[in-house]
PDB file of C-alpha atoms in Angstrom:
ATOM      1  CA  MET A   1      12.631 -13.585  28.109  1.00 51.00           C
ATOM      2  CA  ALA A   2      14.039 -11.412  24.486  1.00 53.00           C
ATOM      3  CA  LYS A   3      10.746  -9.029  23.399  1.00 64.00           C
ATOM      4  CA  GLU A   4       9.875  -9.311  19.042  1.00 67.00           C
ATOM      5  CA  PRO A   5      10.786  -7.008  16.864  1.00 74.00           C
ATOM      6  CA  THR A   6       6.797  -4.817  15.957  1.00 87.00           C
ATOM      7  CA  ILE A   7       6.731  -4.937  12.559  1.00 92.00           C
ATOM      8  CA  TYR A   8       3.598  -3.103  10.621  1.00 96.00           C
ATOM      9  CA  ASP A   9       2.539  -3.196   7.048  1.00 95.00           C
ATOM     10  CA  LEU A  10       2.523  -0.406   4.684  1.00 96.00           C
ATOM     11  CA  VAL A  11       0.349  -0.621   2.315  1.00 96.00           C
ATOM     12  CA  LEU A  12       0.541   2.079   0.267  1.00 97.00           C
ATOM     13  CA  LEU A  13      -1.940   3.269  -3.316  1.00 96.00           C
ATOM     14  CA  LEU A  14       0.263   5.903  -5.437  1.00 97.00           C
ATOM     15  CA  SER A  15      -1.706   7.693  -8.256  1.00 96.00           C
ATOM     16  CA  THR A  16      -1.004   6.039 -12.620  1.00 95.00           C
ATOM     17  CA  SER A  17      -1.080   9.639 -13.456  1.00 95.00           C
ATOM     18  CA  SER A  18       1.678  10.596 -11.793  1.00 94.00           C
ATOM     19  CA  THR A  19       5.082   9.763 -13.475  1.00 95.00           C
ATOM     20  CA  ASP A  20       7.101   7.286 -12.951  1.00 95.00           C
ATOM     21  CA  GLU A  21       9.919   8.810 -11.679  1.00 96.00           C
ATOM     22  CA  ASP A  22       7.857  10.928  -8.880  1.00 96.00           C
ATOM     23  CA  ARG A  23       5.999   7.026  -8.092  1.00 96.00           C
ATOM     24  CA  ALA A  24       9.886   5.596  -7.923  1.00 96.00           C
ATOM     25  CA  LYS A  25      10.632   8.453  -6.149  1.00 97.00           C
ATOM     26  CA  ILE A  26       8.493   8.861  -3.123  1.00 96.00           C
ATOM     27  CA  LEU A  27       8.743   4.636  -2.321  1.00 96.00           C
ATOM     28  CA  SER A  28      12.622   6.057  -2.329  1.00 96.00           C
ATOM     29  CA  GLU A  29      12.060   9.019   0.683  1.00 96.00           C
ATOM     30  CA  VAL A  30       9.876   5.449   2.249  1.00 96.00           C
ATOM     31  CA  GLU A  31      12.462   3.465   2.205  1.00 96.00           C
ATOM     32  CA  SER A  32      15.226   5.637   3.785  1.00 96.00           C
ATOM     33  CA  ALA A  33      12.994   7.427   5.920  1.00 95.00           C
ATOM     34  CA  ILE A  34      13.103   3.568   7.164  1.00 95.00           C
ATOM     35  CA  ALA A  35      16.605   3.324   7.119  1.00 95.00           C
ATOM     36  CA  SER A  36      17.879   6.740   8.883  1.00 94.00           C
ATOM     37  CA  SER A  37      15.190   6.072  11.185  1.00 93.00           C
ATOM     38  CA  GLY A  38      17.322   2.576  12.310  1.00 92.00           C
ATOM     39  CA  GLY A  39      14.183   0.379  10.601  1.00 92.00           C
ATOM     40  CA  SER A  40      14.664  -2.397   8.755  1.00 95.00           C
ATOM     41  CA  ILE A  41      12.299  -3.504   5.466  1.00 95.00           C
ATOM     42  CA  GLU A  42      11.355  -6.958   5.721  1.00 93.00           C
ATOM     43  CA  ARG A  43       8.866  -7.110   2.105  1.00 93.00           C
ATOM     44  CA  ASP A  44       9.001  -4.886  -0.332  1.00 94.00           C
ATOM     45  CA  GLN A  45       5.828  -5.731  -3.067  1.00 94.00           C
ATOM     46  CA  ASP A  46       4.466  -4.282  -6.081  1.00 94.00           C
ATOM     47  CA  TRP A  47       1.288  -5.072  -6.613  1.00 93.00           C
ATOM     48  CA  GLY A  48       1.200  -3.218  -9.477  1.00 93.00           C
ATOM     49  CA  THR A  49      -1.436  -1.055 -11.539  1.00 94.00           C
ATOM     50  CA  ARG A  50      -5.236  -2.555  -9.661  1.00 94.00           C
ATOM     51  CA  PRO A  51      -8.139  -0.755 -10.291  1.00 93.00           C
ATOM     52  CA  LEU A  52      -9.909   1.454  -7.248  1.00 91.00           C
ATOM     53  CA  THR A  53     -13.440  -0.100  -5.574  1.00 89.00           C
ATOM     54  CA  TYR A  54     -14.080   2.895  -5.626  1.00 90.00           C
ATOM     55  CA  GLN A  55     -13.499   6.457  -6.801  1.00 93.00           C
ATOM     56  CA  ILE A  56      -9.714   8.420  -5.199  1.00 91.00           C
ATOM     57  CA  ASN A  57      -9.855  12.004  -7.111  1.00 89.00           C
ATOM     58  CA  HIS A  58     -10.965  11.209 -10.322  1.00 91.00           C
ATOM     59  CA  GLN A  59      -9.198   8.164 -10.015  1.00 93.00           C
ATOM     60  CA  THR A  60     -10.120   4.908 -10.749  1.00 94.00           C
ATOM     61  CA  ASP A  61      -6.600   2.657 -10.142  1.00 95.00           C
ATOM     62  CA  ALA A  62      -4.041   2.609  -8.678  1.00 96.00           C
ATOM     63  CA  GLU A  63      -0.116   1.549  -7.925  1.00 96.00           C
ATOM     64  CA  TYR A  64      -0.067  -1.055  -5.087  1.00 96.00           C
ATOM     65  CA  HIS A  65       2.188  -1.726  -2.473  1.00 96.00           C
ATOM     66  CA  LEU A  66       2.749  -3.041   0.205  1.00 95.00           C
ATOM     67  CA  LEU A  67       5.846  -2.527   1.910  1.00 96.00           C
ATOM     68  CA  GLN A  68       6.838  -4.451   5.962  1.00 95.00           C
ATOM     69  CA  PHE A  69       9.432  -3.283   8.193  1.00 96.00           C
ATOM     70  CA  GLN A  70      10.686  -2.790  11.318  1.00 94.00           C
ATOM     71  CA  GLY A  71      11.160   0.803  13.636  1.00 92.00           C
ATOM     72  CA  PRO A  72      11.115   3.268  16.205  1.00 91.00           C
ATOM     73  CA  THR A  73       6.605   4.382  16.692  1.00 90.00           C
ATOM     74  CA  SER A  74       8.498   8.329  15.880  1.00 91.00           C
ATOM     75  CA  LEU A  75       9.242   6.981  12.039  1.00 93.00           C
ATOM     76  CA  LEU A  76       5.108   6.283  12.090  1.00 94.00           C
ATOM     77  CA  GLU A  77       4.271   8.996  12.960  1.00 94.00           C
ATOM     78  CA  SER A  78       7.368  10.818  10.395  1.00 94.00           C
ATOM     79  CA  LEU A  79       6.159   8.275   7.290  1.00 96.00           C
ATOM     80  CA  SER A  80       1.614   9.421   7.969  1.00 96.00           C
ATOM     81  CA  HIS A  81       2.682  13.435   7.315  1.00 96.00           C
ATOM     82  CA  SER A  82       4.936  12.284   4.424  1.00 95.00           C
ATOM     83  CA  LEU A  83       2.865  10.452   2.875  1.00 96.00           C
ATOM     84  CA  ARG A  84      -0.624  12.381   4.072  1.00 96.00           C
ATOM     85  CA  ILE A  85       1.045  15.356   1.739  1.00 95.00           C
ATOM     86  CA  ALA A  86       3.212  13.363  -0.789  1.00 94.00           C
ATOM     87  CA  ASP A  87       0.743  14.463  -4.176  1.00 92.00           C
ATOM     88  CA  GLY A  88       1.590  11.268  -5.788  1.00 94.00           C
ATOM     89  CA  VAL A  89       0.213   9.255  -2.882  1.00 96.00           C
ATOM     90  CA  VAL A  90      -3.808   8.511  -3.622  1.00 96.00           C
ATOM     91  CA  ARG A  91      -4.120   6.350  -0.494  1.00 96.00           C
ATOM     92  CA  PHE A  92      -1.786   4.573   2.191  1.00 97.00           C
ATOM     93  CA  ARG A  93      -2.520   2.512   5.797  1.00 97.00           C
ATOM     94  CA  ILE A  94       0.104   1.768   8.319  1.00 96.00           C
ATOM     95  CA  ILE A  95      -0.837  -1.587  10.231  1.00 95.00           C
ATOM     96  CA  LYS A  96       0.661  -2.881  12.733  1.00 94.00           C
ATOM     97  CA  VAL A  97       1.070  -6.493  13.219  1.00 92.00           C
ATOM     98  CA  VAL A  98      -0.026  -8.436  15.802  1.00 89.00           C
ATOM     99  CA  PRO A  99       2.129 -11.265  16.678  1.00 83.00           C
ATOM    100  CA  GLY A 100       1.496 -14.747  16.247  1.00 82.00           C
ATOM    101  CA  THR A 101      -0.151 -13.167  12.345  1.00 84.00           C
ATOM    102  CA  PRO A 102       0.509 -15.044   9.630  1.00 85.00           C
ATOM    103  CA  PRO A 103       3.543 -14.186   7.097  1.00 81.00           C
ATOM    104  CA  ALA A 104       2.203 -12.197   3.941  1.00 78.00           C
ATOM    105  CA  PRO A 105       1.587 -13.862   1.111  1.00 78.00           C
ATOM    106  CA  ASP A 106       3.896 -14.645  -2.134  1.00 80.00           C
ATOM    107  CA  SER A 107       2.487 -12.710  -4.328  1.00 82.00           C
ATOM    108  CA  ALA A 108      -0.504  -9.970  -4.216  1.00 83.00           C
ATOM    109  CA  PRO A 109      -4.070 -10.761  -3.645  1.00 82.00           C
ATOM    110  CA  PRO A 110      -6.360 -11.958  -6.290  1.00 82.00           C
ATOM    111  CA  LEU A 111      -8.306  -8.813  -8.480  1.00 80.00           C
ATOM    112  CA  VAL A 112     -12.168  -9.429  -7.457  1.00 71.00           C
ATOM    113  CA  ALA A 113     -14.338  -8.296 -10.083  1.00 61.00           C
ATOM    114  CA  PRO A 114     -16.981  -4.516  -8.998  1.00 58.00           C
ATOM    115  CA  ALA A 115     -20.357  -5.883  -6.959  1.00 55.00           C
ATOM    116  CA  GLY A 116     -23.165  -6.649  -9.702  1.00 54.00           C
ATOM    117  CA  SER A 117     -20.623  -7.878 -12.081  1.00 53.00           C
ATOM    118  CA  THR A 118     -20.512 -11.422 -13.318  1.00 50.00           C
ATOM    119  CA  PRO A 119     -18.142 -12.263 -15.903  1.00 50.00           C
ATOM    120  CA  GLY A 120     -18.277 -13.766 -19.465  1.00 49.00           C
ATOM    121  CA  ALA A 121     -21.648 -12.053 -18.439  1.00 46.00           C
ATOM    122  CA  SER A 122     -23.954  -9.288 -21.148  1.00 44.00           C
ATOM    123  CA  ALA A 123     -26.695  -8.213 -21.169  1.00 45.00           C
ATOM    124  CA  ALA A 124     -27.716  -9.269 -24.680  1.00 45.00           C
ATOM    125  CA  THR A 125     -27.144 -12.970 -21.477  1.00 43.00           C
ATOM    126  CA  ALA A 126     -28.674 -11.660 -18.449  1.00 45.00           C
ATOM    127  CA  ALA A 127     -31.696 -13.044 -16.588  1.00 44.00           C
ATOM    128  CA  PRO A 128     -34.950 -10.829 -17.113  1.00 44.00           C
ATOM    129  CA  ALA A 129     -36.369  -8.941 -14.173  1.00 42.00           C
TER     130      ALA A 129
END
């Protein structure tokens, strides 16, 4: 029985204070690192600019990307090192997709309101304490 190739999810948060060219360069470098290691990109989704749950380095939002890829385990260390030192990267996470896991959705996850906020509610309409 042939072994299924290992698929990884890379969730990448890029700084919105970086230029469009810098963010595109980071994505291009990730894609070329995957290709040069003999890997392949299975899915590349741009989830757009979304608010962060909490501030990271004084930033309240980031540009989110999901890349699903196949590649050797040596690629993971190389990607982690490159992304850790890249100036435009706010956060990233590489996760091994366990066989049998449902596929990623075709669209970005819904935005969730911050804890304690109610859409459409204002201080004047809030219930008294």
